Amino acid sequence: MSVEECESDSSENIFAKKRPRVDVFLSSEEEEENVGEWHDPRGNQPNIVPFTHPFGFVSENLHIRSDIAIETCYELFVPGKLFEEIAEQTNLHASQQLKGGCTQRLVKWTVTNKSEIKRFFGLILWMGLVKLPAIYLYWSHDPVYMQTFPQKIMSRNRFELLLRMLHFADDRNSNGSNRLFKIQPVIDTLEMNFKKYYNPTKDMCIDESLIPFRGRIIFRQYLKQKRHKYGVKIFKLCCESGYTYALRVYTGKALEKENTTPTKIVMSLCRDLFDKGHTLYTGNWYTSLELAEKLINKNIHLVGTLRSNRQGNPQQVISKKLKRGEIIAKENKQGITILKWKDKRDILVLSTKHSSEMVNVESRSEHKLKPQIIVDYNRGKAAVYLSDQMNAYNNPLCKSMKWYRKLAFELLLNTTVLNSYILYKDITKKNISITEFREKLAVHLTNCREEDIPSGSIATTSKKRHKHQKQPGKVSAVRKYCKLCYEKNAKQSGRAMARKMTKQVVTFCDTCEGQPFLCLPCFNKIH
């Protein structure tokens, strides 16, 4: 969906069928006398410093050759030290859970390490390429679903244990002031490395992405224009290539207060762009006269769609009724232009680098006049669309009740992989698809030496399969309490109540030690 579609009550696109007649309408001199500081466009846009900085990968920080490996690009952003920290925090969280009482499966926990964590993330990345309806089906022996790749990496029980215990920070160090505490170490590492190895391009754009999440969290957002309407919102500053240069996770208004205003968010993301001559493209949630003035003072041009109810908008532009193909534009003493163009619907835009120029655009073998602002805006905003589009091709997000794990998967296996892909293509000049890049990276992450992996992690084909058997005999004589249900109810309500609450079953596992009686949900849960 285009930005113009998202920012209007109408679902019509900014690219509409063309009519042969195009009239350019500007306000009369009588109207000009009543608009105060607004007047007809004169082309007096503000002069800012020219953009002369190098862009693309930072060669002095890389010290690499043009035949760089795919995994090397990824490890620039996600170094081995980060995987070590994730392994340490995962082990710490597991030990804390074990001390507080645990289920039968958690008792089987063994200490993990950096190599296994890399394999774990590599396997999730591969799952984004090979999609199945549920996680357990990747280890299924059913010919319809059978996959040999995950069985060579680790057992299903071990994968589910790691997914359950995955942690990024020590919960005991939380002071309650940072809602992103559980994921902050990952965010800090990535933000630093994103800027360290890549210089921003002249044209930059800001927009938001939504990580799907319907669980309970105070800063969950609802965006009706997104495919997944509920989730965690991330503001991204992107280069023309789709490279994410900076990001910010929205955590709600209660803690950040005035820092969550659109202008504050933009200025925070762009602090490294000040006084370098960049051009910033924004959607109508961000664009305002206040933002335009602040960016001019920082030598940054602003081009963006504009909401009609923004404070300071010229009413002659806002209220004017136009016919298709007409425009009306006003300019203030600072050279800020606000223009409305009628295509299938009204398009309202603001620019600090354009006047009211019209250009001839060829589309579908036809020619039409279109404002230069609109042409440049559509080109500038393509970066965020490109970023979201390539991330959506093979999204590895799997179901998880914990928001910070979903956020980690998004940052480490989507945003970072895409940045690595752009960096790799920029250095090597090779024409490789994002899917092929993900394939090779997944193989690398999962191809650690077997001796580095904790015992019990790797699944073996010779391992005996558990079977859910029915105890022969009269039901009333052979039935027993489901072992896991009884343990859960006894822990919550005591053994006396557990005997009343727990159902009795006639099925058991013929492979587990002691052949415990288990209901079907509990059997599937632990096997």
CSV table of C-alpha atoms in Angstrom, one decimal, residues 61-472:
chain,number,residue,atom,x,y,z
A,61,ASN,CA,35.8,1.0,9.3
A,62,LEU,CA,35.6,-2.2,7.2
A,63,HIS,CA,39.1,-3.0,6.1
A,64,ILE,CA,37.7,-5.7,3.8
A,65,ARG,CA,38.0,-6.8,0.2
A,66,SER,CA,35.4,-6.8,-2.6
A,67,ASP,CA,34.9,-10.5,-2.2
A,68,ILE,CA,33.5,-10.2,1.3
A,69,ALA,CA,31.5,-13.2,2.5
A,70,ILE,CA,27.8,-13.0,3.3
A,71,GLU,CA,28.3,-14.0,6.9
A,72,THR,CA,31.0,-11.4,7.4
A,73,CYS,CA,28.5,-8.6,6.5
A,74,TYR,CA,26.0,-10.0,9.0
A,75,GLU,CA,28.6,-10.4,11.8
A,76,LEU,CA,29.6,-6.7,11.4
A,77,PHE,CA,26.2,-5.8,12.8
A,78,VAL,CA,25.7,-8.9,15.1
A,79,PRO,CA,29.2,-9.7,16.5
A,80,GLY,CA,30.0,-12.9,18.3
A,81,LYS,CA,30.1,-11.0,21.6
A,82,LEU,CA,26.3,-10.3,21.3
A,83,PHE,CA,25.6,-14.0,20.8
A,84,GLU,CA,27.7,-14.7,23.9
A,85,GLU,CA,25.7,-12.2,25.9
A,86,ILE,CA,22.4,-13.7,24.7
A,87,ALA,CA,23.7,-17.2,25.8
A,88,GLU,CA,24.7,-15.9,29.2
A,89,GLN,CA,21.4,-14.2,29.8
A,90,THR,CA,19.4,-17.2,28.6
A,91,ASN,CA,21.4,-19.5,31.0
A,92,LEU,CA,20.8,-17.0,33.8
A,93,HIS,CA,17.1,-16.9,33.1
A,94,ALA,CA,16.8,-20.7,33.0
A,95,SER,CA,18.6,-21.0,36.3
A,96,GLN,CA,16.2,-18.5,37.9
A,97,GLN,CA,13.2,-20.4,36.5
A,98,LEU,CA,14.6,-23.7,37.8
A,99,LYS,CA,15.0,-22.3,41.3
A,100,GLY,CA,11.4,-21.1,41.3
A,101,GLY,CA,10.0,-24.5,40.5
A,102,CYS,CA,9.7,-26.0,37.0
A,103,THR,CA,7.9,-28.3,34.7
A,104,GLN,CA,9.1,-31.8,33.7
A,105,ARG,CA,10.5,-30.4,30.4
A,106,LEU,CA,12.5,-27.6,32.1
A,107,VAL,CA,14.2,-30.2,34.3
A,108,LYS,CA,16.0,-31.4,31.2
A,109,TRP,CA,17.6,-27.9,30.6
A,110,THR,CA,21.3,-27.9,29.9
A,111,VAL,CA,23.5,-24.9,29.7
A,112,THR,CA,23.6,-23.3,26.2
A,113,ASN,CA,26.5,-21.4,24.5
A,114,LYS,CA,27.2,-19.0,21.7
A,115,SER,CA,27.4,-21.7,19.0
A,116,GLU,CA,24.0,-23.1,19.9
A,117,ILE,CA,22.4,-19.7,20.1
A,118,LYS,CA,23.7,-19.0,16.5
A,119,ARG,CA,22.2,-22.3,15.3
A,120,PHE,CA,19.0,-21.5,17.0
A,121,PHE,CA,18.7,-18.1,15.2
A,122,GLY,CA,19.9,-19.7,12.0
A,123,LEU,CA,17.1,-22.3,12.3
A,124,ILE,CA,14.5,-19.5,12.8
A,125,LEU,CA,15.8,-17.7,9.8
A,126,TRP,CA,15.5,-20.9,7.8
A,127,MET,CA,11.9,-21.3,9.0
A,128,GLY,CA,11.1,-18.0,7.4
A,129,LEU,CA,12.1,-19.5,4.1
A,130,VAL,CA,10.3,-22.9,4.6
A,131,LYS,CA,6.9,-22.1,6.1
A,132,LEU,CA,4.8,-24.7,7.9
A,133,PRO,CA,1.6,-24.3,9.9
A,134,ALA,CA,3.1,-25.0,13.3
A,135,ILE,CA,6.6,-25.3,14.8
A,136,TYR,CA,6.3,-28.9,15.8
A,137,LEU,CA,5.7,-29.9,12.2
A,138,TYR,CA,9.3,-29.1,11.3
A,139,TRP,CA,10.2,-32.3,13.2
A,140,SER,CA,7.2,-34.3,12.1
A,141,HIS,CA,7.8,-37.7,10.5
A,142,ASP,CA,4.6,-37.4,8.5
A,143,PRO,CA,5.7,-37.5,4.8
A,144,VAL,CA,3.5,-34.5,4.1
A,145,TYR,CA,5.6,-32.3,6.4
A,146,MET,CA,8.9,-34.1,7.0
A,147,GLN,CA,12.0,-31.9,6.9
A,148,THR,CA,15.5,-33.3,7.4
A,149,PHE,CA,17.2,-29.9,7.9
A,150,PRO,CA,15.9,-29.0,11.4
A,151,GLN,CA,16.5,-32.5,12.7
A,152,LYS,CA,20.2,-32.2,11.9
A,153,ILE,CA,20.4,-28.9,13.8
A,154,MET,CA,18.7,-29.7,17.1
A,155,SER,CA,15.8,-31.7,18.6
A,156,ARG,CA,12.4,-30.2,18.8
A,157,ASN,CA,12.4,-30.3,22.6
A,158,ARG,CA,15.7,-28.4,22.7
A,159,PHE,CA,14.4,-25.8,20.2
A,160,GLU,CA,11.2,-25.2,22.2
A,161,LEU,CA,13.3,-25.0,25.5
A,162,LEU,CA,15.5,-22.3,23.9
A,163,LEU,CA,12.6,-20.4,22.6
A,164,ARG,CA,11.0,-20.5,26.0
A,165,MET,CA,14.2,-19.4,27.9
A,166,LEU,CA,15.6,-16.9,25.4
A,167,HIS,CA,16.6,-13.8,27.2
A,168,PHE,CA,18.6,-10.7,26.6
A,169,ALA,CA,19.0,-8.9,30.0
A,170,ASP,CA,18.9,-9.7,33.7
A,171,ASP,CA,15.4,-9.0,35.0
A,172,ARG,CA,16.9,-8.2,38.5
A,173,ASN,CA,18.5,-5.0,37.1
A,174,SER,CA,15.3,-3.4,35.9
A,175,ASN,CA,14.4,-0.2,37.6
A,176,GLY,CA,11.0,0.2,35.8
A,177,SER,CA,11.9,3.4,34.0
A,178,ASN,CA,12.9,1.7,30.7
A,179,ARG,CA,10.1,-0.3,29.1
A,180,LEU,CA,12.6,-1.7,26.6
A,181,PHE,CA,14.9,-3.0,29.3
A,182,LYS,CA,14.5,-6.7,28.3
A,183,ILE,CA,15.8,-5.9,24.8
A,184,GLN,CA,17.9,-2.8,25.2
A,185,PRO,CA,21.3,-4.5,24.9
A,186,VAL,CA,20.3,-5.7,21.4
A,187,ILE,CA,18.9,-2.3,20.3
A,188,ASP,CA,22.1,-0.5,21.5
A,189,THR,CA,24.4,-2.8,19.7
A,190,LEU,CA,22.5,-2.7,16.4
A,191,GLU,CA,22.0,1.1,16.4
A,192,MET,CA,25.7,1.7,17.0
A,193,ASN,CA,26.8,-0.7,14.2
A,194,PHE,CA,24.2,0.5,11.7
A,195,LYS,CA,25.8,3.9,11.8
A,196,LYS,CA,29.3,2.7,12.1
A,197,TYR,CA,29.5,0.8,8.8
A,198,TYR,CA,27.2,2.9,6.5
A,199,ASN,CA,27.0,6.6,5.6
A,200,PRO,CA,23.5,8.0,4.9
A,201,THR,CA,22.5,9.0,1.4
A,202,LYS,CA,21.4,12.5,0.5
A,203,ASP,CA,17.7,11.6,0.4
A,204,MET,CA,16.3,10.0,3.6
A,205,CYS,CA,12.8,9.1,4.7
A,206,ILE,CA,11.0,8.3,8.0
A,207,ASP,CA,8.1,6.0,8.5
A,208,GLU,CA,6.9,3.4,10.9
A,209,SER,CA,6.8,-0.4,10.8
A,210,LEU,CA,4.5,-2.6,12.9
A,211,ILE,CA,5.7,-5.9,14.5
A,212,PRO,CA,2.6,-8.1,14.8
A,213,PHE,CA,1.6,-8.7,18.4
A,214,ARG,CA,-1.8,-9.2,20.0
A,215,GLY,CA,-0.6,-10.0,23.5
A,216,ARG,CA,-1.0,-7.8,26.6
A,217,ILE,CA,1.5,-4.9,26.5
A,218,ILE,CA,1.0,-1.3,27.6
A,219,PHE,CA,2.6,0.2,24.4
A,220,ARG,CA,0.8,-2.0,21.8
A,221,GLN,CA,-0.4,0.1,18.9
A,222,TYR,CA,-3.3,-0.1,16.4
A,223,LEU,CA,-2.6,1.1,12.8
A,224,LYS,CA,-5.6,0.4,10.6
A,225,GLN,CA,-3.7,0.9,7.4
A,226,LYS,CA,-1.3,-2.0,8.2
A,227,ARG,CA,-1.8,-5.6,7.2
A,228,HIS,CA,-1.3,-6.6,10.8
A,229,LYS,CA,-3.2,-3.9,12.7
A,230,TYR,CA,-1.9,-4.6,16.3
A,231,GLY,CA,1.6,-4.7,17.4
A,232,VAL,CA,4.8,-2.9,18.5
A,233,LYS,CA,5.6,0.2,16.4
A,234,ILE,CA,9.1,1.1,15.2
A,235,PHE,CA,10.1,4.4,13.7
A,236,LYS,CA,12.8,4.0,11.1
A,237,LEU,CA,15.1,6.4,9.3
A,238,CYS,CA,15.9,4.8,6.0
A,239,CYS,CA,18.3,5.6,3.1
A,240,GLU,CA,17.4,5.4,-0.6
A,241,SER,CA,18.5,1.8,-0.8
A,242,GLY,CA,16.2,0.7,2.0
A,243,TYR,CA,19.0,0.6,4.6
A,244,THR,CA,17.8,1.3,8.1
A,245,TYR,CA,20.2,3.9,9.4
A,246,ALA,CA,18.4,4.6,12.7
A,247,LEU,CA,15.4,3.3,14.6
A,248,ARG,CA,13.3,4.0,17.6
A,249,VAL,CA,10.8,1.7,19.3
A,250,TYR,CA,7.7,3.5,20.5
A,251,THR,CA,7.0,2.7,24.2
A,252,GLY,CA,3.9,4.9,24.8
A,253,LYS,CA,3.2,8.4,26.1
A,254,ALA,CA,3.3,7.8,29.9
A,255,LEU,CA,7.1,7.6,30.2
A,256,GLU,CA,8.2,9.7,27.2
A,257,LYS,CA,5.6,12.5,27.5
A,258,GLU,CA,6.4,15.3,25.1
A,259,ASN,CA,9.2,13.3,23.4
A,260,THR,CA,6.6,11.3,21.5
A,261,THR,CA,5.4,14.2,19.4
A,262,PRO,CA,6.1,13.8,15.7
A,263,THR,CA,8.5,16.7,15.6
A,264,LYS,CA,10.5,15.3,18.6
A,265,ILE,CA,10.7,11.9,17.0
A,266,VAL,CA,12.0,13.2,13.7
A,267,MET,CA,14.6,15.5,15.4
A,268,SER,CA,15.7,12.6,17.5
A,269,LEU,CA,16.2,10.2,14.6
A,270,CYS,CA,17.9,12.8,12.5
A,271,ARG,CA,20.4,14.2,15.0
A,272,ASP,CA,23.3,12.6,13.0
A,273,LEU,CA,22.1,14.3,9.8
A,274,PHE,CA,22.3,17.9,11.1
A,275,ASP,CA,24.1,20.5,9.0
A,276,LYS,CA,25.0,18.1,6.1
A,277,GLY,CA,22.5,19.1,3.4
A,278,HIS,CA,20.2,16.0,3.5
A,279,THR,CA,16.6,16.0,2.2
A,280,LEU,CA,14.0,14.3,4.4
A,281,TYR,CA,10.8,12.7,3.1
A,282,THR,CA,8.0,12.2,5.7
A,283,GLY,CA,4.3,11.1,5.8
A,284,ASN,CA,1.5,13.4,6.9
A,285,TRP,CA,1.7,12.3,10.6
A,286,TYR,CA,5.1,13.9,10.9
A,287,THR,CA,5.0,16.9,8.4
A,288,SER,CA,4.2,20.3,9.9
A,289,LEU,CA,5.4,23.9,9.6
A,290,GLU,CA,7.1,23.6,13.0
A,291,LEU,CA,9.1,20.6,11.8
A,292,ALA,CA,10.0,22.4,8.5
A,293,GLU,CA,11.4,25.4,10.3
A,294,LYS,CA,13.4,23.3,12.8
A,295,LEU,CA,15.0,21.3,10.0
A,296,ILE,CA,15.8,24.4,7.9
A,297,ASN,CA,17.8,25.6,10.9
A,298,LYS,CA,19.7,22.3,10.9
A,299,ASN,CA,20.3,22.5,7.1
A,300,ILE,CA,17.9,19.8,6.2
A,301,HIS,CA,15.2,20.1,3.5
A,302,LEU,CA,11.8,18.6,4.3
A,303,VAL,CA,9.3,17.2,1.7
A,304,GLY,CA,6.2,15.5,2.9
A,305,THR,CA,2.4,15.0,2.6
A,306,LEU,CA,0.5,17.3,5.0
A,307,ARG,CA,-2.7,17.1,7.0
A,308,SER,CA,-5.2,19.9,6.3
A,309,ASN,CA,-5.7,20.7,10.0
A,310,ARG,CA,-2.1,21.5,10.8
A,311,GLN,CA,-1.6,24.7,12.6
A,312,GLY,CA,-0.4,27.6,10.3
A,313,ASN,CA,-1.6,26.1,7.0
A,314,PRO,CA,-2.7,28.8,4.5
A,315,GLN,CA,-6.5,28.6,4.4
A,316,GLN,CA,-6.6,29.7,0.7
A,317,VAL,CA,-4.9,26.4,-0.2
A,318,ILE,CA,-6.9,24.3,2.3
A,319,SER,CA,-10.3,25.5,1.4
A,320,LYS,CA,-10.0,25.9,-2.3
A,321,LYS,CA,-12.1,23.6,-4.5
A,322,LEU,CA,-10.1,22.3,-7.4
A,323,LYS,CA,-10.9,20.4,-10.6
A,324,ARG,CA,-8.8,17.5,-11.6
A,325,GLY,CA,-5.4,18.5,-12.8
A,326,GLU,CA,-5.5,21.9,-11.1
A,327,ILE,CA,-3.1,23.1,-8.4
A,328,ILE,CA,-3.0,25.9,-5.9
A,329,ALA,CA,0.2,26.8,-4.0
A,330,LYS,CA,1.4,29.3,-1.5
A,331,GLU,CA,4.8,30.2,-0.2
A,332,ASN,CA,5.8,32.0,3.0
A,333,LYS,CA,8.7,34.3,3.7
A,334,GLN,CA,11.0,31.4,4.7
A,335,GLY,CA,10.5,29.8,1.3
A,336,ILE,CA,8.3,27.0,2.6
A,337,THR,CA,5.8,25.9,-0.1
A,338,ILE,CA,2.4,24.3,0.6
A,339,LEU,CA,0.7,22.9,-2.5
A,340,LYS,CA,-2.6,21.2,-3.3
A,341,TRP,CA,-3.0,19.1,-6.4
A,342,LYS,CA,-6.2,17.5,-7.6
A,343,ASP,CA,-5.9,14.1,-9.3
A,344,LYS,CA,-8.5,11.5,-8.3
A,345,ARG,CA,-8.5,13.3,-4.9
A,346,ASP,CA,-6.8,16.2,-3.3
A,347,ILE,CA,-3.1,15.8,-2.4
A,348,LEU,CA,-1.6,18.3,0.0
A,349,VAL,CA,2.1,18.5,0.3
A,350,LEU,CA,4.8,20.7,1.9
A,351,SER,CA,8.3,21.4,0.7
A,352,THR,CA,11.3,23.5,1.6
A,353,LYS,CA,13.1,22.8,-1.7
A,354,HIS,CA,10.4,23.1,-4.3
A,355,SER,CA,8.2,25.8,-5.7
A,356,SER,CA,5.1,25.1,-7.9
A,357,GLU,CA,6.9,23.6,-10.9
A,358,MET,CA,5.0,21.1,-13.1
A,359,VAL,CA,6.8,18.4,-15.0
A,360,ASN,CA,5.7,16.1,-17.8
A,361,VAL,CA,5.6,12.5,-16.6
A,362,GLU,CA,5.2,9.4,-18.8
A,363,SER,CA,3.1,6.7,-17.3
A,364,ARG,CA,1.4,3.7,-19.2
A,365,SER,CA,2.5,5.2,-22.5
A,366,GLU,CA,0.7,8.4,-21.7
A,367,HIS,CA,2.0,11.8,-20.7
A,368,LYS,CA,0.6,14.1,-17.9
A,369,LEU,CA,1.6,17.1,-16.0
A,370,LYS,CA,2.4,16.5,-12.4
A,371,PRO,CA,3.9,18.8,-9.6
A,372,GLN,CA,7.6,18.2,-9.2
A,373,ILE,CA,7.0,17.9,-5.4
A,374,ILE,CA,4.8,14.9,-6.0
A,375,VAL,CA,7.3,13.2,-8.3
A,376,ASP,CA,10.2,13.7,-5.9
A,377,TYR,CA,8.1,12.6,-2.9
A,378,ASN,CA,7.1,9.3,-4.4
A,379,ARG,CA,10.7,8.6,-5.3
A,380,GLY,CA,12.0,9.6,-1.9
A,381,LYS,CA,9.4,7.5,0.1
A,382,ALA,CA,10.2,4.4,-1.9
A,383,ALA,CA,13.0,3.5,0.6
A,384,VAL,CA,10.6,2.6,3.4
A,385,TYR,CA,8.3,0.7,1.0
A,386,LEU,CA,11.4,-1.2,-0.3
A,387,SER,CA,12.5,-2.0,3.3
A,388,ASP,CA,9.1,-3.3,4.3
A,389,GLN,CA,8.6,-5.2,1.1
A,390,MET,CA,11.9,-7.1,1.3
A,391,ASN,CA,11.4,-7.8,5.0
A,392,ALA,CA,8.0,-9.3,4.2
A,393,TYR,CA,9.3,-11.8,1.6
A,394,ASN,CA,10.6,-14.3,4.2
A,395,ASN,CA,9.5,-13.1,7.5
A,396,PRO,CA,10.8,-15.5,10.2
A,397,LEU,CA,8.5,-14.3,13.0
A,398,CYS,CA,7.1,-17.3,14.8
A,399,LYS,CA,4.4,-17.3,17.5
A,400,SER,CA,5.7,-16.3,20.9
A,401,MET,CA,3.8,-14.9,23.9
A,402,LYS,CA,6.7,-12.6,24.8
A,403,TRP,CA,6.8,-9.3,23.0
A,404,TYR,CA,10.6,-8.8,23.4
A,405,ARG,CA,11.4,-12.0,21.7
A,406,LYS,CA,9.3,-11.0,18.7
A,407,LEU,CA,11.1,-7.7,18.7
A,408,ALA,CA,14.4,-9.4,18.8
A,409,PHE,CA,13.5,-11.6,15.8
A,410,GLU,CA,12.4,-8.6,13.9
A,411,LEU,CA,15.7,-6.7,14.6
A,412,LEU,CA,18.1,-9.5,14.3
A,413,LEU,CA,16.5,-11.6,11.5
A,414,ASN,CA,14.7,-8.9,9.4
A,415,THR,CA,16.1,-5.4,9.8
A,416,THR,CA,19.8,-6.5,10.3
A,417,VAL,CA,19.6,-9.2,7.6
A,418,LEU,CA,18.3,-6.6,5.1
A,419,ASN,CA,21.0,-4.1,6.1
A,420,SER,CA,23.6,-6.9,5.7
A,421,TYR,CA,22.2,-7.6,2.2
A,422,ILE,CA,22.4,-4.0,1.1
A,423,LEU,CA,25.9,-3.7,2.5
A,424,TYR,CA,26.9,-6.9,0.7
A,425,LYS,CA,25.6,-5.7,-2.7
A,426,ASP,CA,27.1,-2.3,-2.2
A,427,ILE,CA,30.6,-3.8,-1.6
A,428,THR,CA,30.6,-6.8,-4.0
A,429,LYS,CA,28.3,-5.3,-6.8
A,430,LYS,CA,26.8,-8.8,-7.1
A,431,ASN,CA,23.2,-9.3,-8.3
A,432,ILE,CA,21.9,-11.6,-5.6
A,433,SER,CA,18.3,-11.9,-4.4
A,434,ILE,CA,17.3,-11.3,-0.8
A,435,THR,CA,16.0,-14.9,-0.6
A,436,GLU,CA,19.3,-16.4,-1.8
A,437,PHE,CA,21.1,-14.2,0.7
A,438,ARG,CA,18.9,-15.5,3.6
A,439,GLU,CA,19.5,-19.1,2.4
A,440,LYS,CA,23.3,-18.8,2.6
A,441,LEU,CA,23.2,-16.9,5.9
A,442,ALA,CA,20.9,-19.5,7.5
A,443,VAL,CA,23.3,-22.3,6.3
A,444,HIS,CA,26.2,-20.4,7.8
A,445,LEU,CA,24.6,-19.7,11.2
A,446,THR,CA,23.5,-23.4,11.6
A,447,ASN,CA,26.8,-24.9,10.4
A,448,CYS,CA,28.7,-24.6,13.6
A,449,ARG,CA,31.0,-27.4,14.6
A,450,GLU,CA,29.1,-30.3,16.3
A,451,GLU,CA,31.5,-30.5,19.2
A,452,ASP,CA,30.7,-26.9,20.1
A,453,ILE,CA,27.0,-27.8,20.7
A,454,PRO,CA,25.8,-28.8,24.2
A,455,SER,CA,25.0,-32.5,24.5
A,456,GLY,CA,21.3,-33.4,24.0
A,457,SER,CA,20.8,-30.5,21.5
A,458,ILE,CA,21.2,-32.4,18.2
A,459,ALA,CA,18.3,-34.6,17.1
A,460,THR,CA,19.3,-38.1,15.9
A,461,THR,CA,17.3,-40.2,13.5
A,462,SER,CA,17.9,-43.3,15.6
A,463,LYS,CA,16.2,-41.8,18.6
A,464,LYS,CA,13.1,-43.8,19.7
A,465,ARG,CA,9.8,-42.2,19.0
A,466,HIS,CA,7.4,-41.6,21.9
A,467,LYS,CA,4.0,-43.3,21.5
A,468,HIS,CA,0.7,-42.4,23.2
A,469,GLN,CA,-0.7,-45.8,24.1
A,470,LYS,CA,-4.0,-46.8,25.6
A,471,GLN,CA,-3.9,-49.0,28.7
A,472,PRO,CA,-5.8,-52.3,28.1
